[in-house]
XYZ file of C-alpha atoms in Angstrom:
674
model
C 117.212 164.956 99.001
C 118.750 166.342 102.137
C 121.903 168.386 101.767
C 124.879 167.612 103.992
C 127.219 170.398 102.834
C 127.256 173.741 101.055
C 127.459 172.022 97.695
C 126.702 168.420 96.827
C 126.764 166.350 93.659
C 124.774 163.226 92.946
C 125.329 160.752 90.093
C 122.088 158.813 89.521
C 123.026 156.189 86.948
C 124.352 158.235 84.065
C 122.631 161.430 85.207
C 124.630 164.017 87.121
C 122.638 166.202 89.523
C 124.039 169.136 91.434
C 122.516 171.135 94.299
C 123.920 174.266 95.923
C 123.142 175.854 99.274
C 121.713 178.967 97.635
C 118.821 177.147 96.050
C 116.773 174.000 96.348
C 116.887 173.620 92.579
C 118.648 170.601 91.109
C 120.902 171.415 88.164
C 121.636 168.839 85.486
C 125.238 169.234 84.413
C 126.745 169.024 80.931
C 127.714 165.421 81.567
C 124.248 164.281 80.536
C 121.766 165.680 78.015
C 118.155 164.972 78.971
C 114.672 166.153 78.079
C 111.665 166.719 80.315
C 109.713 163.902 78.721
C 112.550 161.453 79.301
C 112.798 162.380 82.989
C 109.061 162.136 83.502
C 108.859 158.727 81.886
C 112.028 157.319 83.454
C 111.589 153.815 84.900
C 114.321 151.592 86.367
C 115.076 148.643 84.129
C 114.712 145.756 86.517
C 112.359 143.503 88.405
C 109.444 144.500 90.633
C 109.638 143.538 94.302
C 106.762 143.651 96.785
C 107.997 144.595 100.246
C 106.858 146.382 103.377
C 109.099 149.218 104.571
C 109.879 148.861 108.323
C 108.242 151.293 110.721
C 111.563 152.807 111.792
C 112.766 153.303 108.200
C 115.965 155.127 109.078
C 117.048 152.443 111.548
C 117.094 149.372 109.312
C 117.871 150.252 105.686
C 120.482 147.505 105.613
C 117.641 144.983 105.863
C 116.512 145.984 102.375
C 119.869 145.581 100.653
C 119.668 141.780 100.677
C 116.398 141.801 98.689
C 116.958 144.866 96.529
C 119.542 145.971 94.039
C 120.159 149.078 91.969
C 117.233 149.772 89.679
C 114.671 147.665 91.534
C 111.104 148.895 91.823
C 109.347 148.401 95.154
C 105.572 148.244 95.314
C 103.772 148.510 98.642
C 100.188 147.649 99.494
C 99.375 151.352 99.236
C 100.472 151.138 95.586
C 103.168 153.741 96.078
C 106.089 153.405 93.704
C 109.537 153.285 95.220
C 112.912 152.754 93.649
C 116.460 152.109 94.829
C 119.226 154.026 93.048
C 122.992 154.176 93.257
C 124.005 157.694 94.300
C 127.641 158.710 94.804
C 128.710 161.681 96.898
C 131.140 162.793 99.551
C 129.954 162.794 103.168
C 131.280 163.916 106.511
C 132.385 160.347 107.201
C 135.210 160.965 104.737
C 136.013 159.244 101.504
C 133.915 158.806 98.411
C 130.939 156.675 99.328
C 128.427 154.844 97.193
C 124.992 155.434 98.651
C 121.940 153.282 98.089
C 118.933 155.596 98.410
C 115.313 154.509 98.640
C 113.193 157.033 96.719
C 109.427 157.451 96.696
C 107.379 159.077 93.971
C 105.604 162.124 95.366
C 103.563 163.933 92.702
C 102.584 166.774 95.041
C 106.145 168.062 95.450
C 107.790 168.375 92.041
C 111.445 169.200 91.658
C 112.452 172.148 89.516
C 115.311 171.069 87.271
C 117.483 173.427 85.217
C 119.065 172.252 81.999
C 122.602 173.612 82.210
C 123.149 173.767 78.450
C 120.140 175.991 77.663
C 119.119 177.360 81.074
C 115.472 176.280 80.717
C 113.398 175.456 83.798
C 111.297 172.323 83.729
C 109.082 170.836 86.437
C 109.010 167.073 86.734
C 107.548 164.499 89.087
C 110.602 162.413 90.006
C 111.275 159.977 92.809
C 111.758 161.717 96.155
C 114.080 160.434 98.834
C 112.272 158.700 101.665
C 113.210 160.304 104.995
C 116.212 158.625 106.478
C 116.171 155.419 104.419
C 119.784 155.705 103.375
C 122.428 153.007 103.094
C 126.079 154.090 102.984
C 128.444 151.726 101.169
C 132.055 151.909 100.025
C 133.865 149.370 97.895
C 136.930 149.397 100.151
C 134.919 148.750 103.314
C 133.527 145.533 104.702
C 129.880 145.478 105.712
C 130.784 145.620 109.424
C 132.959 148.701 108.818
C 130.122 150.293 106.899
C 127.755 149.687 109.826
C 130.218 151.335 112.222
C 130.485 154.361 109.926
C 126.703 154.721 109.788
C 126.454 154.382 113.558
C 129.082 157.098 113.973
C 127.067 159.502 111.821
C 123.717 158.646 113.413
C 124.946 158.334 116.992
C 124.529 161.970 117.959
C 120.929 161.834 116.813
C 120.307 158.463 118.465
C 121.529 159.836 121.793
C 118.713 162.390 121.941
C 115.927 161.398 124.370
C 113.261 161.740 121.676
C 115.177 159.437 119.327
C 115.756 156.864 122.054
C 112.072 156.985 122.954
C 111.143 156.417 119.315
C 113.617 153.545 119.150
C 112.121 151.952 122.257
C 108.549 152.214 120.944
C 109.355 151.069 117.400
C 111.821 148.285 118.110
C 111.218 147.118 121.685
C 107.574 147.491 122.691
C 106.396 146.419 119.241
C 108.151 143.075 119.804
C 107.522 142.764 123.543
C 103.788 143.432 123.072
C 103.444 141.113 120.085
C 100.117 139.216 120.322
C 99.572 140.637 123.820
C 95.823 140.792 123.133
C 95.934 136.979 123.183
C 98.155 136.243 126.191
C 97.733 139.283 128.462
C 95.327 138.640 131.365
C 97.037 140.779 133.986
C 99.566 138.105 135.006
C 101.916 139.416 137.692
C 105.052 137.741 136.297
C 104.462 139.226 132.828
C 103.790 142.615 134.361
C 107.054 142.533 136.354
C 109.068 141.487 133.292
C 107.571 144.231 131.131
C 108.019 146.872 133.816
C 111.669 145.905 134.373
C 112.277 146.280 130.653
C 110.615 149.694 130.655
C 112.542 150.837 133.730
C 115.807 150.153 131.911
C 114.542 152.018 128.845
C 113.470 155.002 130.956
C 116.943 155.388 132.457
C 118.543 155.194 129.011
C 116.064 157.619 127.445
C 116.290 160.307 130.124
C 119.906 159.703 131.159
C 119.192 159.595 134.896
C 120.473 157.584 137.855
C 119.167 154.143 138.825
C 117.647 155.540 142.010
C 115.369 157.944 140.114
C 111.672 157.264 140.868
C 109.870 155.300 138.143
C 106.438 157.048 137.942
C 107.952 160.545 137.469
C 110.317 159.127 134.829
C 107.346 157.631 132.954
C 105.597 161.004 133.025
C 108.689 162.827 131.750
C 109.267 160.261 128.977
C 105.592 160.160 127.981
C 105.437 156.368 128.412
C 102.486 154.719 130.122
C 103.220 152.000 132.713
C 103.496 148.589 131.095
C 100.264 147.250 132.641
C 98.261 150.228 131.397
C 99.865 149.920 127.962
C 98.908 146.254 127.677
C 95.360 146.925 128.891
C 95.110 149.757 126.375
C 96.248 147.407 123.593
C 93.273 145.154 124.326
C 90.818 148.070 124.285
C 92.298 149.396 121.053
C 91.960 145.941 119.505
C 88.324 145.735 120.612
C 87.752 149.182 119.104
C 89.185 148.017 115.779
C 86.999 144.902 115.866
C 83.927 147.089 116.303
C 84.757 148.834 113.009
C 85.227 145.592 111.066
C 82.575 143.904 108.979
C 80.250 141.447 110.791
C 81.467 138.869 108.260
C 85.059 139.206 109.420
C 86.331 135.875 110.870
C 86.995 137.402 114.296
C 83.495 138.886 114.515
C 81.974 135.595 113.346
C 83.837 133.773 116.123
C 82.763 136.418 118.621
C 79.108 135.997 117.607
C 79.353 132.213 117.944
C 80.785 132.573 121.465
C 77.913 134.843 122.440
C 75.432 132.287 121.121
C 77.257 129.450 122.890
C 77.152 131.311 126.198
C 73.440 132.037 125.735
C 72.746 128.348 125.106
C 74.645 127.370 128.268
C 72.659 129.854 130.320
C 69.401 128.458 128.918
C 70.129 124.884 130.034
C 72.188 125.647 133.133
C 71.561 123.865 136.426
C 72.884 124.606 139.913
C 75.442 121.824 139.541
C 76.604 122.848 136.088
C 80.039 124.388 136.078
C 80.012 128.120 135.442
C 81.032 129.292 131.958
C 84.623 130.502 132.008
C 85.121 133.639 129.884
C 87.608 133.339 127.050
C 90.175 135.928 126.032
C 87.840 136.998 123.221
C 85.146 137.655 125.823
C 87.636 139.764 127.767
C 88.439 141.748 124.628
C 84.757 142.261 123.823
C 83.872 143.386 127.337
C 86.843 145.764 127.586
C 84.890 148.542 125.835
C 81.261 147.363 126.057
C 80.930 149.157 129.381
C 81.499 152.477 127.605
C 78.644 152.235 125.093
C 75.619 150.262 123.980
C 76.715 148.103 121.006
C 73.295 148.453 119.360
C 73.624 152.266 119.315
C 77.004 152.332 117.528
C 77.033 154.097 114.170
C 76.595 151.769 111.217
C 79.184 151.197 108.491
C 78.304 149.580 105.160
C 81.467 147.685 104.346
C 82.755 147.510 100.756
C 80.198 150.114 99.720
C 82.653 152.057 97.552
C 84.450 149.954 94.917
C 88.023 150.988 94.058
C 86.945 152.218 90.614
C 84.285 154.516 92.082
C 86.040 156.833 94.495
C 84.954 160.193 93.072
C 82.362 162.491 94.604
C 79.798 164.590 92.679
C 80.984 167.783 94.377
C 84.185 169.800 94.552
C 85.974 170.492 97.820
C 87.983 173.724 97.996
C 90.314 174.395 100.925
C 92.509 177.485 100.801
C 96.157 177.389 101.863
C 96.014 181.018 103.011
C 96.016 182.097 106.628
C 92.711 182.459 108.446
C 92.833 186.247 108.248
C 93.619 186.341 104.517
C 91.025 183.670 103.742
C 88.362 185.604 105.669
C 89.133 188.858 103.820
C 89.032 187.114 100.444
C 85.756 185.375 101.295
C 84.073 188.618 102.349
C 85.136 190.259 99.065
C 83.777 187.357 96.997
C 80.566 187.293 99.039
C 80.046 191.019 98.493
C 80.246 190.592 94.692
C 78.420 187.267 94.502
C 76.374 186.086 91.540
C 72.571 186.321 91.753
C 72.194 182.614 90.896
C 74.521 181.527 93.699
C 73.170 180.470 97.081
C 75.567 180.525 100.024
C 74.920 177.979 102.787
C 76.888 178.108 106.039
C 77.100 175.287 108.569
C 78.621 174.975 112.010
C 78.565 172.690 115.049
C 79.061 173.553 118.682
C 79.197 172.157 122.193
C 78.679 174.265 125.318
C 79.155 173.595 129.026
C 75.532 174.369 129.879
C 74.111 172.681 126.799
C 73.222 169.073 126.065
C 74.816 167.206 123.186
C 76.183 168.630 119.939
C 74.258 171.457 118.312
C 74.246 172.002 114.544
C 73.289 175.226 112.778
C 72.574 175.839 109.077
C 71.790 179.143 107.371
C 71.207 179.777 103.643
C 71.672 183.316 102.271
C 70.437 184.521 98.885
C 72.168 187.004 96.599
C 70.041 189.877 97.935
C 71.379 189.124 101.435
C 68.030 187.668 102.501
C 68.124 184.642 104.781
C 66.462 181.909 102.766
C 66.560 179.072 105.284
C 67.627 178.332 108.868
C 67.877 175.053 110.721
C 68.848 173.940 114.208
C 69.331 170.346 115.287
C 70.899 168.382 118.144
C 72.567 165.081 117.233
C 72.891 163.826 120.818
C 75.374 163.442 123.638
C 77.350 160.508 122.207
C 78.887 162.540 119.398
C 81.828 164.870 118.788
C 81.790 168.358 117.291
C 83.505 166.781 114.271
C 80.435 164.561 113.759
C 78.254 167.652 114.016
C 80.270 169.326 111.254
C 79.774 166.276 109.009
C 76.054 166.225 109.753
C 75.698 169.970 109.123
C 77.332 169.850 105.676
C 75.265 166.767 104.781
C 72.015 168.483 105.783
C 73.040 171.559 103.785
C 73.543 169.407 100.659
C 70.175 167.702 101.226
C 68.460 171.078 101.575
C 70.146 172.313 98.391
C 68.918 169.212 96.533
C 65.329 170.051 97.502
C 65.393 173.558 95.970
C 67.896 173.130 93.119
C 67.038 174.165 89.562
C 68.928 174.309 86.291
C 71.769 176.827 86.299
C 71.767 177.360 90.049
C 75.009 177.260 92.042
C 75.382 176.236 95.663
C 78.416 177.067 97.767
C 78.401 175.331 101.124
C 80.838 176.609 103.744
C 82.232 174.901 106.835
C 85.042 175.914 109.180
C 86.121 172.296 109.764
C 88.731 171.089 107.266
C 88.779 167.523 108.619
C 85.067 167.142 107.929
C 85.448 168.411 104.362
C 88.346 166.042 103.698
C 86.258 163.156 105.054
C 83.340 163.910 102.716
C 85.788 164.236 99.838
C 87.245 160.736 100.388
C 84.777 157.826 99.969
C 85.714 154.983 102.316
C 84.391 152.495 104.852
C 85.671 154.508 107.783
C 83.553 156.197 110.484
C 81.396 159.013 109.136
C 80.382 156.931 106.133
C 76.630 157.346 106.774
C 76.845 161.124 106.305
C 79.055 160.647 103.269
C 76.564 158.318 101.552
C 73.736 160.785 102.201
C 75.831 163.692 100.931
C 76.759 161.861 97.707
C 73.136 160.885 96.990
C 71.904 164.448 97.552
C 74.721 165.900 95.404
C 73.836 163.510 92.570
C 70.254 164.826 92.692
C 71.579 168.390 92.430
C 73.690 167.528 89.392
C 70.784 165.656 87.814
C 68.725 168.867 88.064
C 71.442 170.784 86.199
C 72.765 172.694 89.209
C 76.304 172.925 90.611
C 77.562 172.421 94.136
C 80.895 172.897 95.901
C 82.062 172.476 99.487
C 84.374 175.197 100.755
C 86.387 175.968 103.836
C 85.847 179.281 105.596
C 87.777 180.281 108.744
C 85.705 180.361 111.898
C 85.389 183.323 114.268
C 86.883 185.787 111.785
C 83.892 188.100 111.228
C 82.426 186.079 108.357
C 78.738 186.954 108.653
C 77.288 183.642 107.479
C 79.602 181.596 109.686
C 78.767 183.720 112.717
C 75.024 183.173 112.114
C 75.526 179.410 111.797
C 77.626 179.387 114.976
C 74.868 181.227 116.858
C 72.266 178.700 115.668
C 74.549 175.809 116.672
C 74.943 177.160 120.204
C 71.176 177.591 120.481
C 70.712 174.008 119.270
C 72.619 172.662 122.293
C 69.632 173.632 124.452
C 67.009 171.672 122.488
C 66.126 167.999 122.803
C 68.501 165.607 120.976
C 67.050 163.750 118.004
C 69.438 160.776 118.138
C 71.070 158.455 120.669
C 73.626 157.068 118.213
C 77.231 156.647 119.418
C 79.957 157.742 117.027
C 83.212 155.861 116.580
C 85.008 159.144 117.134
C 83.612 159.465 120.658
C 84.293 155.791 121.380
C 87.916 156.110 120.252
C 88.387 159.208 122.398
C 86.799 157.388 125.359
C 89.243 154.491 124.942
C 92.187 156.915 125.057
C 90.741 158.828 128.003
C 90.274 155.593 129.934
C 94.001 154.855 129.648
C 94.823 158.416 130.770
C 92.445 158.167 133.748
C 93.957 154.818 134.697
C 97.425 156.367 134.560
C 96.375 159.332 136.722
C 94.856 156.972 139.301
C 98.160 155.090 139.438
C 100.046 158.356 139.968
C 97.692 159.411 142.767
C 98.279 156.102 144.536
C 102.037 156.593 144.137
C 101.740 160.104 145.554
C 100.074 158.767 148.700
C 102.795 156.226 149.414
C 105.802 158.280 148.234
C 108.246 160.245 150.358
C 106.496 163.198 151.991
C 109.529 165.481 151.655
C 108.586 168.820 150.041
C 111.495 168.459 147.592
C 110.144 165.301 145.913
C 108.804 165.409 142.369
C 105.183 164.727 143.350
C 105.223 167.618 145.840
C 106.910 170.109 143.520
C 105.160 169.502 140.195
C 101.567 168.696 139.213
C 101.184 165.595 137.037
C 101.222 166.376 133.306
C 100.813 163.151 131.372
C 101.313 163.122 127.615
C 102.865 161.250 124.732
C 105.923 163.443 124.096
C 109.132 164.481 125.791
C 108.840 168.181 126.539
C 112.269 169.332 125.412
C 113.059 171.975 122.783
C 114.557 170.705 119.552
C 118.340 170.796 119.351
C 118.878 169.894 123.012
C 122.064 167.857 123.416
C 122.232 164.590 125.304
C 124.323 165.988 128.179
C 122.033 168.978 128.641
C 118.904 166.815 128.535
C 120.331 164.437 131.151
C 121.272 167.346 133.424
C 117.774 168.818 133.026
C 116.018 165.601 134.034
C 118.452 165.023 136.911
C 117.682 168.489 138.261
C 113.951 167.936 137.895
C 113.949 164.488 139.516
C 116.461 165.506 142.201
C 118.694 162.499 141.493
C 121.969 163.396 139.815
C 125.290 165.179 140.146
C 123.941 167.390 142.914
C 125.559 167.437 146.353
C 122.255 167.307 148.232
C 121.664 163.946 146.528
C 125.237 162.593 146.667
C 125.413 163.474 150.372
C 122.826 160.755 151.081
C 125.408 158.143 150.078
C 128.266 159.830 151.999
C 130.065 160.574 148.727
C 130.490 164.276 149.471
C 129.187 167.025 151.696
C 125.987 168.866 150.827
C 127.555 172.313 150.597
C 127.842 174.334 147.408
C 131.023 176.306 146.728
C 129.110 179.352 147.971
C 128.635 177.532 151.339
C 124.852 177.083 150.918
C 123.139 173.710 150.627
C 123.404 172.627 147.004
C 119.953 171.623 145.720
C 118.345 171.995 142.260
C 116.436 175.079 143.362
C 119.618 176.686 144.720
C 121.596 176.092 141.512
C 118.850 177.398 139.235
C 117.576 180.359 141.242
C 119.824 181.629 144.028
C 123.453 180.482 143.729
C 125.584 183.693 143.602
C 128.238 182.007 141.453
C 125.873 182.053 138.448
C 124.263 185.405 139.221
C 125.546 187.119 136.070
C 124.469 184.327 133.729
C 121.117 184.116 135.480
C 120.452 187.819 134.927
C 121.270 187.524 131.231
C 119.006 184.530 130.607
C 116.140 185.109 133.062
C 115.927 188.886 132.669
C 112.455 188.751 131.075
C 110.966 186.577 133.821
C 109.023 188.408 136.546
C 110.242 187.729 140.074
C 106.921 186.063 140.893
C 107.560 183.455 138.180
C 111.209 182.830 139.010
C 110.464 179.475 140.623
C 111.612 175.922 140.014
C 108.054 175.009 138.995
C 108.098 177.628 136.241
C 111.620 176.825 135.029
C 111.244 173.045 134.900
C 107.523 172.515 134.285
C 106.382 175.088 131.703
C 107.235 175.388 128.024
C 108.844 178.841 128.282
C 110.615 177.984 131.520
C 112.039 174.733 130.117
C 113.542 176.591 127.154
C 115.219 179.083 129.509
C 116.411 176.346 131.863
C 117.947 174.411 128.957
C 119.744 177.568 127.841
C 121.002 178.159 131.384
C 122.294 174.572 131.678
C 123.970 174.857 128.270
C 125.951 177.903 129.383
C 126.746 177.003 132.999
C 126.980 173.195 132.544
C 125.442 172.692 136.002
C 124.449 169.154 137.020
C 126.503 167.592 134.232
C 129.128 164.943 134.934
C 131.945 167.072 133.510
C 130.887 170.005 135.709
C 130.796 167.817 138.798
C 134.201 166.205 138.138
C 135.815 169.558 137.340
C 134.649 171.192 140.552
C 135.579 168.080 142.568
C 139.115 168.273 141.187
C 139.193 172.004 141.887
C 138.025 171.400 145.444
C 140.762 168.795 145.969
C 143.394 171.236 144.709
C 142.068 173.950 147.022
C 142.133 171.570 149.983
C 145.745 170.575 149.202
C 146.766 174.232 149.010
C 145.054 174.928 152.319
C 146.794 171.943 153.921
C 150.189 173.088 152.607
C 149.557 176.611 153.875
C 148.572 175.260 157.267
C 151.736 173.156 157.329
C 153.786 176.217 156.356
C 152.206 178.257 159.139
C 152.938 175.499 161.677
C 156.596 175.317 160.558
C 156.872 179.095 160.750
C 155.443 179.120 164.274
C 157.894 176.396 165.335
C 160.837 178.416 163.924
C 159.688 181.575 165.722
C 159.315 179.609 168.944
C 162.849 178.234 168.611
C 164.208 181.739 167.993
C 162.385 183.011 171.072
C 163.727 180.176 173.199
C 167.270 180.882 171.962
C 166.857 184.590 172.697
C 165.626 183.800 176.199
C 168.659 181.594 176.846
C 171.007 184.343 175.715
C 169.264 186.834 177.937
C 169.521 184.562 181.000
C 173.191 183.857 180.409
C-alpha cells in the first residue's frame, strides 16, 4: 500500500490497519483482535469472477466497478488471486473517502504485522495492492464528481511526457493498430491517417509548437513513424507464428497456401494468371529473408505438462553484489569438499572471431584441471544461447563421470540462462533444457548431486577466468552448427525496424533545412524507446527543454520569423537557444552555480541537451531561470512594454522641457531687444 501522508489508517472490513511514516510495518489496532492463522487463511466471502485486468491498470479502474463488488475474488489466466476490498482513509482530495482497492497476492513480499495488544511480530502473506488500480468513491458524490476528483489527483502525473507517451501507446496505438497485420499493406491513405494521429500525440507529449519538425519529435519521444510501426507489427507477428506449433490453425493455413502455390506453379501456362500473394504470404515473407526456415531451432510443443514443472537440479543465484559474491565464492572454493567437482562455463563473442565460442573447465578438489572443452555453436546464435549450451554440456559431462556420493557444482555468470534452465517451458532454449534435464536425471540415478550456481564474471574467480579464456579461443575454431536461434531472429526483427527508422531520418536530413541551427545539424540521431528526461521533471520544464532543443518555442529568434517580436535578447544579443543556455550575461550567476563542474570544452549545446549528464544540468537550469517557458516570455514581454512606456514618457518630458526652455529664451531675447 502506498502512503499518501505521514500517518494513514485503513479499515479493511472489520480490520483496522495503521501505517506510520517511520516504518513500513502495518500495525493492527485494538479495534480488532486477530491471529496469524486467521490472517493467512482469510478469504473474501463472495463469488469468483474471471476477468482480465487492462494494460493501463491505473487509467481504468472504474471499468472494474461494474463487474466487481466488495469481497469479490478475481482470477486471471495466470492463476493469480486478486481481491477487491473496501478501504476507508483520508486523502489530499479532502473529505473521508471510501476507496475500492484491487489487491494481488504476492507471496514473495510478506507484510510484517504487529499485534498492538501483545506487541508480537508476525509475518503473513496477504493481498498486496496492485500498482495504481485504485478507485476513489464517496457516498456524497455522484460518479461524475468522483471522476473529476480522481482526474484532479492524477492530472499532475498525467501531464508528464512519459505518462502521456504511455497513455498514447496503451490507449491509442493499441486501438489504432488493431488487426493491422490483416489490413496493412502500405496503403497511403492509412499511412497519412496514422501519421496525422501520431503528429498530434507528439505535440501533446512533448509540449511543443505545431511548427516543430516531426522526425526530431519522434526521436525525442521514442516513437517510431507510423509506417515503420505497422511494418514492425507484421514482422513481430510472423516471429510469433514461427514459435507456434505446426498444428496451430494459422500455421496449418500457411502450409496449405504454400502447397496451393506449389500446385499452381506445377501446372502454370504462359496464359495463366499469376498467383497473387495473400496477406498471410506477406506476413510469412516479412522475416523469411533474414533466416532459413529449415535451420530455425526446434521446439517440442506441450512437452512439459503442468504437473511436471520441476527440474532435477537446484539453481542458486545470490542477491549479493558482484564483489561480495566473488569474495564469498573464493572462500568456499578454497575450503571445498574433496568429493565436490567444480565446473565452470562461459560463452564469448569477439570482433575477430567467428560465431559464439563456449568454454568449459572442470576442477577437482586438489586444484587439478580434470576436463576442458571448447566448442563453437555458429554465427546464428547469441552469447545467451552459448551460456545455455555451456551449462548443458557441463551437466552432460558430469553425468558421464558421476558416482554415488559425488557432488557437482556448475557455475555460470549468466543469470538469465540459469533462470531459463530452471523453468521448463515451450519457449526458445527448450532443446538445451531437455538435454540438461535428461543428463541431471542420470546423475541423480547414480546417487550423485548437482546444482547450478551463479558466479560473477570478470571478478578474479579463477575457474570463470579459465572458462572465459577457452570461450574466446573457441571463437577461432570452425563452427559445429548452422542452427538459427529464436533469440537472434527476434533481435534481427528489432534491428530491422531501427535500421528502417535510421534510413528514414537520413532521407529527412538530406531534404531538411541546411541551416546550422536545425536539429539534424546540431545533434546526431539517437533513436530509442524512452524519453530521456530525469524523473521528477515538471510539465512546464519539460516543454521548455524540448522547445529549446527543437528551436521552436518561446524564443525570440523563432518568434521573429512570424514578425511577432524582434530577435534581440534583453542583453541586446540575438536570442537563440545556445545564447540563453551558454552565453547570456543575465543568467551568468546561475550558470556558474549549476555548470561549475563542466569543463569549458564541454560547455556546448550538444552536451547540455543531448547527453544524460548535460540534460540533468539543463533541466536544473531551466527550473531555476524559467527560460523558454510561457510565463517567462509573457513576464518579460510585459516588462519590455512597461520599459518602452517609461522611455516614451521620458522622451515626451524632455521634448516639453526643451519647448519651455526655447520659449524662455525667446522671451529673454524680446526683452533684450526692447
